[in-house]
Amino acid sequence: MDFLKSLGIAASGLKAQSGRMRIIAENIANADSAAKTAGGEPYRRKVPTFTSRFDSELGATIVDTGRVRRDQSPFRTKYDPGNPAANERGEVSLPNVNGLIENMDMREAQRSYEANLNMVTATRRMISKTLEILKA
């Protein structure tokens, strides 16, 4: 078994999931942000994507964070005629961020991150044991 290849693959997963969690955290932070001006657009939810590529140095396929897409689903609206961002009907556009979905996505990203971290830990233990055997 190639320990460096295992570590490289797990490290790429850690980096990708870390980037995913940053984007989800940004979505959560902006979930209640209204548009700054009347008729303006509020924050639009971001969706992380992943790509895979062959790393010739490792000799393995690894995962990278891909382009960040904008979610094109419609904005939520709230009737608030006193709000400076309200349109002529008194409605304020709110971000298309659903807190429940973001929390579930965050939990999934955390679990994937933990799985990659466990892979790194297991590989380090195997390396340590191999060195102990070779020493004896």
CSV table of C-alpha atoms in Angstrom, one decimal:
chain,number,residue,atom,x,y,z
A,1,MET,CA,0.0,0.0,0.0
A,2,ASP,CA,1.3,3.5,-0.9
A,3,PHE,CA,1.0,5.6,2.2
A,4,LEU,CA,1.8,8.9,0.5
A,5,LYS,CA,-0.9,8.3,-2.1
A,6,SER,CA,-3.4,7.7,0.7
A,7,LEU,CA,-2.4,10.8,2.6
A,8,GLY,CA,-2.5,12.9,-0.6
A,9,ILE,CA,-6.0,11.7,-1.5
A,10,ALA,CA,-7.3,12.3,2.0
A,11,ALA,CA,-5.7,15.7,2.1
A,12,SER,CA,-7.4,16.7,-1.1
A,13,GLY,CA,-10.7,15.6,0.4
A,14,LEU,CA,-10.0,17.7,3.6
A,15,LYS,CA,-9.3,20.8,1.5
A,16,ALA,CA,-12.4,20.3,-0.7
A,17,GLN,CA,-14.7,19.8,2.3
A,18,SER,CA,-13.1,22.8,4.1
A,19,GLY,CA,-13.9,25.0,1.1
A,20,ARG,CA,-17.5,23.6,1.0
A,21,MET,CA,-18.0,24.5,4.7
A,22,ARG,CA,-16.7,28.0,4.1
A,23,ILE,CA,-19.3,28.6,1.4
A,24,ILE,CA,-22.1,27.1,3.5
A,25,ALA,CA,-21.1,29.3,6.4
A,26,GLU,CA,-21.3,32.3,4.1
A,27,ASN,CA,-24.8,31.3,3.1
A,28,ILE,CA,-25.9,30.9,6.7
A,29,ALA,CA,-24.4,34.3,7.6
A,30,ASN,CA,-26.3,36.0,4.8
A,31,ALA,CA,-29.6,34.2,5.2
A,32,ASP,CA,-31.5,37.2,6.5
A,33,SER,CA,-29.7,39.9,4.5
A,34,ALA,CA,-32.2,42.1,2.6
A,35,ALA,CA,-31.4,44.1,-0.5
A,36,LYS,CA,-29.7,47.4,0.2
A,37,THR,CA,-31.9,49.4,-2.2
A,38,ALA,CA,-35.5,49.3,-3.3
A,39,GLY,CA,-36.0,46.7,-6.0
A,40,GLY,CA,-32.4,45.5,-5.6
A,41,GLU,CA,-31.4,41.8,-5.3
A,42,PRO,CA,-30.5,40.4,-1.9
A,43,TYR,CA,-27.7,37.8,-1.4
A,44,ARG,CA,-28.0,34.9,-3.7
A,45,ARG,CA,-27.2,31.4,-2.3
A,46,LYS,CA,-23.9,29.9,-3.4
A,47,VAL,CA,-23.5,26.2,-4.3
A,48,PRO,CA,-20.1,24.6,-4.1
A,49,THR,CA,-19.1,22.1,-6.8
A,50,PHE,CA,-16.3,19.6,-7.0
A,51,THR,CA,-14.1,18.3,-9.8
A,52,SER,CA,-11.8,15.4,-9.9
A,53,ARG,CA,-8.4,15.4,-11.6
A,54,PHE,CA,-5.5,13.1,-12.0
A,55,ASP,CA,-2.5,14.2,-10.0
A,56,SER,CA,0.6,12.8,-11.9
A,57,GLU,CA,2.8,13.4,-8.9
A,58,LEU,CA,0.7,11.2,-6.7
A,59,GLY,CA,-0.4,8.9,-9.5
A,60,ALA,CA,-4.0,9.1,-8.3
A,61,THR,CA,-7.2,10.9,-8.9
A,62,ILE,CA,-7.9,13.6,-6.3
A,63,VAL,CA,-10.8,16.0,-5.7
A,64,ASP,CA,-10.7,19.7,-6.0
A,65,THR,CA,-13.2,22.5,-5.3
A,66,GLY,CA,-14.8,23.5,-8.5
A,67,ARG,CA,-16.6,26.6,-9.6
A,68,VAL,CA,-19.0,28.2,-7.1
A,69,ARG,CA,-22.4,28.4,-8.7
A,70,ARG,CA,-25.2,30.8,-7.8
A,71,ASP,CA,-28.5,29.2,-6.9
A,72,GLN,CA,-31.1,30.5,-9.4
A,73,SER,CA,-34.1,29.6,-7.3
A,74,PRO,CA,-36.5,32.5,-6.6
A,75,PHE,CA,-35.9,34.8,-3.7
A,76,ARG,CA,-38.2,34.8,-0.7
A,77,THR,CA,-40.4,37.8,-0.2
A,78,LYS,CA,-41.8,39.4,2.9
A,79,TYR,CA,-44.4,42.2,3.2
A,80,ASP,CA,-42.7,45.1,4.9
A,81,PRO,CA,-43.8,48.4,3.4
A,82,GLY,CA,-41.7,50.4,5.9
A,83,ASN,CA,-38.4,48.8,4.8
A,84,PRO,CA,-36.2,51.0,2.6
A,85,ALA,CA,-35.6,48.0,0.3
A,86,ALA,CA,-39.4,47.4,-0.3
A,87,ASN,CA,-40.7,47.6,-3.8
A,88,GLU,CA,-43.8,49.5,-4.9
A,89,ARG,CA,-46.0,46.6,-3.6
A,90,GLY,CA,-44.3,46.8,-0.1
A,91,GLU,CA,-42.5,43.5,-0.5
A,92,VAL,CA,-38.9,43.0,0.4
A,93,SER,CA,-36.8,40.4,-1.4
A,94,LEU,CA,-34.9,38.1,0.9
A,95,PRO,CA,-32.1,35.6,0.1
A,96,ASN,CA,-33.0,32.2,-1.4
A,97,VAL,CA,-31.2,30.6,1.6
A,98,ASN,CA,-33.0,27.9,3.5
A,99,GLY,CA,-31.4,27.5,7.0
A,100,LEU,CA,-32.5,23.9,7.3
A,101,ILE,CA,-30.9,22.9,4.0
A,102,GLU,CA,-27.7,24.8,4.9
A,103,ASN,CA,-27.5,23.1,8.3
A,104,MET,CA,-27.9,19.6,6.7
A,105,ASP,CA,-25.3,20.4,4.0
A,106,MET,CA,-22.9,21.6,6.8
A,107,ARG,CA,-23.5,18.4,8.7
A,108,GLU,CA,-22.8,16.3,5.6
A,109,ALA,CA,-19.6,18.3,4.9
A,110,GLN,CA,-18.4,17.9,8.5
A,111,ARG,CA,-18.9,14.1,8.3
A,112,SER,CA,-17.0,13.9,5.0
A,113,TYR,CA,-14.3,16.0,6.5
A,114,GLU,CA,-14.1,13.7,9.6
A,115,ALA,CA,-14.0,10.6,7.3
A,116,ASN,CA,-11.0,12.1,5.5
A,117,LEU,CA,-9.4,13.0,8.8
A,118,ASN,CA,-9.9,9.5,10.0
A,119,MET,CA,-8.1,8.2,6.9
A,120,VAL,CA,-5.1,10.5,7.6
A,121,THR,CA,-5.0,9.2,11.2
A,122,ALA,CA,-5.2,5.6,10.2
A,123,THR,CA,-2.5,6.0,7.6
A,124,ARG,CA,-0.2,7.7,10.1
A,125,ARG,CA,-0.8,4.8,12.5
A,126,MET,CA,0.1,2.3,9.8
A,127,ILE,CA,3.3,4.3,8.9
A,128,SER,CA,4.2,4.3,12.6
A,129,LYS,CA,3.7,0.6,13.0
A,130,THR,CA,5.6,-0.1,9.8
A,131,LEU,CA,8.6,1.9,11.2
A,132,GLU,CA,8.4,0.0,14.5
A,133,ILE,CA,8.5,-3.3,12.6
A,134,LEU,CA,11.4,-2.2,10.5
A,135,LYS,CA,13.3,-1.0,13.6
A,136,ALA,CA,13.0,-4.3,15.4
